[in-house]
Short mmCIF file of C-alpha atoms in Angstrom, two decimals:
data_model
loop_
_atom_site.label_atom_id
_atom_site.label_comp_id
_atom_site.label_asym_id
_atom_site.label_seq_id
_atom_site.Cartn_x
_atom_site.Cartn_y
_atom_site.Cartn_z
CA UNK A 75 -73.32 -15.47 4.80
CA UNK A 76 -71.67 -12.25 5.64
CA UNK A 77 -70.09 -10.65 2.26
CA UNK A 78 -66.47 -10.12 2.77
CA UNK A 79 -66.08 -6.95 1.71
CA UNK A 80 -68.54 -5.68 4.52
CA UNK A 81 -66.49 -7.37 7.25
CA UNK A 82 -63.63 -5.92 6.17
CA UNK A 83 -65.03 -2.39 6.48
CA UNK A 84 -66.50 -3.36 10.11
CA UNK A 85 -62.99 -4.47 11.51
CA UNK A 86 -61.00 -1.53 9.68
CA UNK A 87 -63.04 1.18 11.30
CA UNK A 88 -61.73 -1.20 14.95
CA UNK A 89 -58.80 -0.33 13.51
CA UNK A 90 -58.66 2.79 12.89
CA UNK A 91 -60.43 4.10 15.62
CA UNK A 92 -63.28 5.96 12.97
CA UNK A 93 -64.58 6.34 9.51
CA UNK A 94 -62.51 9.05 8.15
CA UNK A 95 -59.55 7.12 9.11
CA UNK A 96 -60.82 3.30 7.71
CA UNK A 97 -62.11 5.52 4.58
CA UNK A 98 -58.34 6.41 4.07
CA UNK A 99 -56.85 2.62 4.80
CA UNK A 100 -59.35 1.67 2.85
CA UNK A 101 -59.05 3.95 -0.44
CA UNK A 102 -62.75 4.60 -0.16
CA UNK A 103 -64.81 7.75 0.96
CA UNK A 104 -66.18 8.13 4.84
CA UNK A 105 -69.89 7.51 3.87
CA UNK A 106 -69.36 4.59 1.84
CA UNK A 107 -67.88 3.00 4.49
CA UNK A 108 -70.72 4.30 6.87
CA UNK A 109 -72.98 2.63 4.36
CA UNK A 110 -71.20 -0.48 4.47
CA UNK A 111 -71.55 -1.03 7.99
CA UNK A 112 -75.03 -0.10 8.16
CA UNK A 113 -75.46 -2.84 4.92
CA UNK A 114 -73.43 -5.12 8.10
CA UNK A 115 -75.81 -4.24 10.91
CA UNK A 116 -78.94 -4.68 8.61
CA UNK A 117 -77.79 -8.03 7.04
CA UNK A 118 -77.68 -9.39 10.63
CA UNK A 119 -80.27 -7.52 12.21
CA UNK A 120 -77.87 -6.32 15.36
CA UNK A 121 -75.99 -3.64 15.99
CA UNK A 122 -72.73 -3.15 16.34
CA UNK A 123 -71.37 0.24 16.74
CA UNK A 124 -72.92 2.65 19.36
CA UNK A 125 -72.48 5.89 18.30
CA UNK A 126 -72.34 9.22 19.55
CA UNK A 127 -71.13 13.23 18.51
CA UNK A 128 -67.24 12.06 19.93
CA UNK A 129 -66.65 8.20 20.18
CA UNK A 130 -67.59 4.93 18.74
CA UNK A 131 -67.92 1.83 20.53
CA UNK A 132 -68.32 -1.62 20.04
CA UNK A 133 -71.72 -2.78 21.42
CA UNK A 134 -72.15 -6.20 22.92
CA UNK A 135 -73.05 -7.84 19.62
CA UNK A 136 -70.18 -5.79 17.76
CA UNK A 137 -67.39 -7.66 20.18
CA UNK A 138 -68.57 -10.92 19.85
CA UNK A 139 -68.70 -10.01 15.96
CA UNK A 140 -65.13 -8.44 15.56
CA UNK A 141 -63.84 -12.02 16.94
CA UNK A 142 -66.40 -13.97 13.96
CA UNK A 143 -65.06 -11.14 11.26
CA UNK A 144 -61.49 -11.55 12.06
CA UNK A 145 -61.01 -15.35 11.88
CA UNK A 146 -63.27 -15.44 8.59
CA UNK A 147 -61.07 -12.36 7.19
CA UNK A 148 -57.80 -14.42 8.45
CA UNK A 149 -59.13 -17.55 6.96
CA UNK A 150 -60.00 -16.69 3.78
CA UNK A 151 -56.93 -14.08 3.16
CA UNK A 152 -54.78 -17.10 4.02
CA UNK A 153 -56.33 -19.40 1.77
CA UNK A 154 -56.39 -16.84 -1.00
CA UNK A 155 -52.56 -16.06 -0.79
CA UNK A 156 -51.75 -20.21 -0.57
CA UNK A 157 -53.43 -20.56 -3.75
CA UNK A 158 -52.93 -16.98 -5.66
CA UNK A 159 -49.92 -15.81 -4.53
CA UNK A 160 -46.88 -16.19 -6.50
CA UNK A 161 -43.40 -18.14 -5.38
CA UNK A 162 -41.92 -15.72 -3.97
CA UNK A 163 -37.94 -15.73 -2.66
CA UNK A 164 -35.13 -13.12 -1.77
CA UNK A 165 -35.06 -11.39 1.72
CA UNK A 166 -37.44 -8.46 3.61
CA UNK A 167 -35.40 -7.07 5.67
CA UNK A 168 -37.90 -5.15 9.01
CA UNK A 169 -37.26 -2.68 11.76
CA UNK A 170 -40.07 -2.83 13.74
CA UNK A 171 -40.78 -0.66 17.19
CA UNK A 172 -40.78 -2.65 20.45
CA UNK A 173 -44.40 -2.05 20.99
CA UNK A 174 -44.74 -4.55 17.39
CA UNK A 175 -42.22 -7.02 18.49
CA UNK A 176 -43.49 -7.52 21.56
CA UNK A 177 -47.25 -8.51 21.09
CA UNK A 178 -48.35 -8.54 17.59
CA UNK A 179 -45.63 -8.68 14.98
CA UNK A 180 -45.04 -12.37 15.61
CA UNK A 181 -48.21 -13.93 14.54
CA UNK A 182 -48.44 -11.28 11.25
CA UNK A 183 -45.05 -12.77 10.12
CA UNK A 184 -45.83 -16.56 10.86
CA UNK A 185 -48.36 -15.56 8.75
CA UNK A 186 -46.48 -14.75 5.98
CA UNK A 187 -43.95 -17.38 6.23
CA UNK A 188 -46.85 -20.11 5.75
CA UNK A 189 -47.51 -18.07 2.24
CA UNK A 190 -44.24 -17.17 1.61
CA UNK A 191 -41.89 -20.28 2.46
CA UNK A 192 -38.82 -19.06 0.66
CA UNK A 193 -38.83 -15.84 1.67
CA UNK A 194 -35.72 -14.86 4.34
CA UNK A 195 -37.11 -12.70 6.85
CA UNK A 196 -34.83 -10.48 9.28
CA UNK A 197 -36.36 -8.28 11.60
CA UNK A 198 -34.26 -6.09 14.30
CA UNK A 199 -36.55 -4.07 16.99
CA UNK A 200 -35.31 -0.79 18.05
CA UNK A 201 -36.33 2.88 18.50
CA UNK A 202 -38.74 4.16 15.56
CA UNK A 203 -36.65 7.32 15.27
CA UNK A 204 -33.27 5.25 14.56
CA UNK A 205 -34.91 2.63 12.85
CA UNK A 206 -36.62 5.18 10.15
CA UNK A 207 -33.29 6.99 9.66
CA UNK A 208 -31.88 3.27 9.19
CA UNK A 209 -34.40 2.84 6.72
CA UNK A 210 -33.16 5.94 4.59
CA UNK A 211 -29.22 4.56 4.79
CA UNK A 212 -30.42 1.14 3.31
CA UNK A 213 -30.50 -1.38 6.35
CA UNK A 214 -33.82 -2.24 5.88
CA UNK A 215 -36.59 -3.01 3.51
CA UNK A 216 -39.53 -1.32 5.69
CA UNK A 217 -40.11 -0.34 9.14
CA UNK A 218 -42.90 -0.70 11.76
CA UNK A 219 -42.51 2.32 13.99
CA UNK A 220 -44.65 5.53 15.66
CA UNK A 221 -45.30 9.20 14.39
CA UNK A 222 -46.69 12.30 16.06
CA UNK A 223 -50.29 12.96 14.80
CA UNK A 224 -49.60 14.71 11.48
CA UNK A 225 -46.75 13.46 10.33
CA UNK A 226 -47.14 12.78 7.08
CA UNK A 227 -43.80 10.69 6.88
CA UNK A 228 -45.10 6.53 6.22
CA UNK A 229 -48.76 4.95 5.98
CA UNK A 230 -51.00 5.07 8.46
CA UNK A 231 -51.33 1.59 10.58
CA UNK A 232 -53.29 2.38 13.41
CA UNK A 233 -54.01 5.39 16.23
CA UNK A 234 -53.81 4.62 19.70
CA UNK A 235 -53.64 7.34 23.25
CA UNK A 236 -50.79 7.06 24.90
CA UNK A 237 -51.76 7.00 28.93
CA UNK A 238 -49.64 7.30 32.12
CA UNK A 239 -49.57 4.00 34.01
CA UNK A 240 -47.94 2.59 36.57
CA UNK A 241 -48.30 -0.92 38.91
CA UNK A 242 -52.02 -0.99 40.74
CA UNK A 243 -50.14 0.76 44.48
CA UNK A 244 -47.99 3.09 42.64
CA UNK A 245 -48.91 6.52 45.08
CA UNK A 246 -47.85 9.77 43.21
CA UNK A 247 -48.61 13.09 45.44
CA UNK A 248 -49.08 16.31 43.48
CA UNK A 249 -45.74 18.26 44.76
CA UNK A 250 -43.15 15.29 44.19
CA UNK A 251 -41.22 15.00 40.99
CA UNK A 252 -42.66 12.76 38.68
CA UNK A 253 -40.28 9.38 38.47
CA UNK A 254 -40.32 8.21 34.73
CA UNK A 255 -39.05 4.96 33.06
CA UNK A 256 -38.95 5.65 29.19
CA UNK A 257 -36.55 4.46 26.19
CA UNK A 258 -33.82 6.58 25.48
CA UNK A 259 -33.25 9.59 23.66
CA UNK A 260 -34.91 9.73 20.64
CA UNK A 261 -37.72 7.99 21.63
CA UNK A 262 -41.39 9.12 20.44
CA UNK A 263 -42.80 8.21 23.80
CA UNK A 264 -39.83 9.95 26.22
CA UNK A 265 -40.14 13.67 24.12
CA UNK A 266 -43.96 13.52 24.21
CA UNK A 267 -44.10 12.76 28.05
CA UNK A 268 -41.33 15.28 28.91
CA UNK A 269 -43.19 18.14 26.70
CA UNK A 270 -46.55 17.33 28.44
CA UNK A 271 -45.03 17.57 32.20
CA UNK A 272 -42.92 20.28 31.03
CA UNK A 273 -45.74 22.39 29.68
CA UNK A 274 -48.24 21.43 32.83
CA UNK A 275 -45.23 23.10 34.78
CA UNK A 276 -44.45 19.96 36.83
CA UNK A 277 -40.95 18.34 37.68
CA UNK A 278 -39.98 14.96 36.61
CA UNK A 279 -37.06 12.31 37.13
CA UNK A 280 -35.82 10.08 34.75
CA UNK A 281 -35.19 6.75 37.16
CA UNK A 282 -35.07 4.30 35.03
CA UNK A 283 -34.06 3.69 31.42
CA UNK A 284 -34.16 0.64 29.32
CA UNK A 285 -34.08 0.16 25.27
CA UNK A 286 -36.65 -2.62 25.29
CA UNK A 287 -40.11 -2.44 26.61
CA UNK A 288 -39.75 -5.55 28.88
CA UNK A 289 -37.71 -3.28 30.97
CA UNK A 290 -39.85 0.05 31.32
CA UNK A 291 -42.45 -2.69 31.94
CA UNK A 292 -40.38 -4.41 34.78
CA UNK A 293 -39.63 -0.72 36.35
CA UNK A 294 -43.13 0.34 36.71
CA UNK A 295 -44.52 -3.02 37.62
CA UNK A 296 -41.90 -3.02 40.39
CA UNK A 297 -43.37 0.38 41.46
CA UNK A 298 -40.55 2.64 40.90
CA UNK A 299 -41.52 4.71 37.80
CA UNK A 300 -44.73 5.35 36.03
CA UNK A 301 -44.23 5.54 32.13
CA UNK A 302 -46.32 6.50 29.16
CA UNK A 303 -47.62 3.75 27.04
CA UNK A 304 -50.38 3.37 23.77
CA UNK A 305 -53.16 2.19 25.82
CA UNK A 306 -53.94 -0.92 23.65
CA UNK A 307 -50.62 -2.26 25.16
CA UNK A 308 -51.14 -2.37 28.74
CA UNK A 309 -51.76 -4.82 30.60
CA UNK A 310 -53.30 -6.09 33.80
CA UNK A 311 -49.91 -5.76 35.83
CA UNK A 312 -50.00 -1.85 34.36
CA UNK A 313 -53.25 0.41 35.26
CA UNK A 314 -53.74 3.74 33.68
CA UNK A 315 -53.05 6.92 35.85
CA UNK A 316 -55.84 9.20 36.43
CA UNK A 317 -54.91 12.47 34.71
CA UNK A 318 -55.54 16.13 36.29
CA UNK A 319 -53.67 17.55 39.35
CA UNK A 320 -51.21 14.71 39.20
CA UNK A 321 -50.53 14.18 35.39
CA UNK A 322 -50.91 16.19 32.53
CA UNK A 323 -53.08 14.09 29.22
CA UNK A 324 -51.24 12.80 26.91
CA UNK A 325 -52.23 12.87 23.33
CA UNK A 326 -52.85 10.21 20.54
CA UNK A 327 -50.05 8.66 18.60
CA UNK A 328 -49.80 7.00 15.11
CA UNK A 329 -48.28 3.42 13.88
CA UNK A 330 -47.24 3.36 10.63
CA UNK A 331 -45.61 1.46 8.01
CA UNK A 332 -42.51 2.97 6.48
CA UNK A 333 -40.33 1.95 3.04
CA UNK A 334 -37.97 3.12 0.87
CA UNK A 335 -39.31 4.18 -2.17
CA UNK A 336 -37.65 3.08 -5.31
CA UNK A 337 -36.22 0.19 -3.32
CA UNK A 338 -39.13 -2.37 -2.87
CA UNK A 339 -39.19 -6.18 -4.46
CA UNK A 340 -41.89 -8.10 -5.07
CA UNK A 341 -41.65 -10.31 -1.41
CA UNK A 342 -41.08 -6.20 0.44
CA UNK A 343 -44.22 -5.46 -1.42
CA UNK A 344 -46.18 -8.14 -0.35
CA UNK A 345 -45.06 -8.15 3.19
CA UNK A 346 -46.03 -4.31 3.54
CA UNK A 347 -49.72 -5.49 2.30
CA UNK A 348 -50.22 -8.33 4.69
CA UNK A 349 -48.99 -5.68 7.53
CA UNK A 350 -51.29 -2.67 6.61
CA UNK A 351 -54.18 -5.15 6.02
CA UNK A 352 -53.61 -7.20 9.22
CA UNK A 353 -56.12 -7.16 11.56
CA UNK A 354 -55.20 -7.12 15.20
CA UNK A 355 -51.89 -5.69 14.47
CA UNK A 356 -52.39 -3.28 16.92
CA UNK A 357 -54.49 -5.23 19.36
CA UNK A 358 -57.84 -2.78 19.56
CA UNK A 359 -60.17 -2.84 22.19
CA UNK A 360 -63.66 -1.87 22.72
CA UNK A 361 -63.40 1.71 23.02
CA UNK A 362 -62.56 3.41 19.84
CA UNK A 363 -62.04 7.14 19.39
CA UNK A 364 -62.87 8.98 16.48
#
């Protein structure tokens, strides 16, 4: 049997994208939690990171692993709240980014409902900027949203590159303005891809503008726009752009968990633990960047 505490490590650095970063999620110190997953790799004799001076990957044996580590972790954090937790009641009241809403957030909170029966949940998806300044007036309990890389503001959920992409026929020739579908203004995503193509000197459109991400999605999909998007969140429909004469690189963003301090109750408290310990929240492949 795999000790717990080991798994845990294994799947955090998936998280995180690194050591230094699962070290700070985790409250621990970069080579303990190198020693932990070499304690991992030895007590199954595979192994499961490949490693080299820039990036991380999961090897063969690490994917089919990260699947094992997950369920077990789910499992037995389930079972563990059911029995330990206390009866909780009172509202959380969440913002959460579309990017949550859309794929991951649902399961996490179905989660918590099966521990937490009498807990009233609201959630209301929006734009991280406006939901964080929300936040600060009192609408909401905590917020899921996204941060530039060094913003300090919230704790740190997960990294992720944002990457131009666009439906599988989408043709974009060098000297034609660049035809975006974003979020509006203030969105995280819009200001970094208008900076990038700004800087790289090249024009751009705005063609198409939508508040929820099943929109963007439906605009590039149809072929009409190409927009930027954390790369864990494509899909098949959506391929990533190759960057260079046509597209400046975007950079890395940050999810991360934001509450009111001063303001929390006991069923706040334990709904901001189940998010910034939840696995899969942020839907990681195999490539992970340190």
């Amino acid at each position: 049997m795999f000790e717990t505490e080991l798994l845990r490590t294994f799947v955090t650095v998936a998280e995180c994208g690194g050591f230094s970063r699962a070290a700070e999620r985790l409250n621990s110190t970069q080579s303990t939690v190198s020693h932990q997953i070499k304690r991992l790799e030895m007590q199954a004799a595979r192994t499961f990171l490949r490693r080299t001076t820039r990036a991380i990957a999961l090897t063969e044996d690490g994917e089919i692993m990260i699947d094992y580590a997950r369920k077990f972790l789910r499992l037995a954090d389930d079972a563990k709240q059911h029995f330990n937790a206390p009866k909780l009641e009172g509202q959380v009241r969440l913002g959460a980014s579309d990017d949550f809403a859309t794929y991951s957030l649902p399961q996490v909170l179905a989660r918590f409902k099966r521990i937490h029966p009498n807990v009233r949940l609201s959630v209301d998806v929006g734009l991280s900027g406006n939901l964080v300044e929300r936040l600060d007036a009192g609408d909401f309990d905590l917020v899921l949203g996204k941060r530039k890389i060094g913003d300090e503001q919230g704790e740190f959920v997960f990294r992720e590159k944002l990457v131009w992409v666009a439906s599988p026929d989408f043709k974009l020739a060098s000297d034609e303005p660049v035809p975006l579908a974003v979020y509006p203004k203030p969105c995280l995503y819009r200001c970094i891809a208008v900076d990038e193509l700004n800087r790289a000197g090249r024009d751009w459109n705005v063609v198409y503008t939508s508040p929820s991400l099943s929109g963007i999605r439906a605009a590039a999909i149809a072929g009409i726009a190409v927009t930027p998007l954390a790369a864990n969140f494509t899909t098949p429909e959506l391929v990533p752009l190759t960057t260079g004469e046509n597209l400046p690189e975007l950079p890395q963003v940050e999810f991360a968990l934001f509450r009111k301090k001063g303001r929390e109750t006991k069923a706040s408290r334990a709904l901001a633990d189940l998010l910034l310990r939840s696995e899969g929240l942020g839907r990681p492949q195999g490539r992970l960047i340190v």
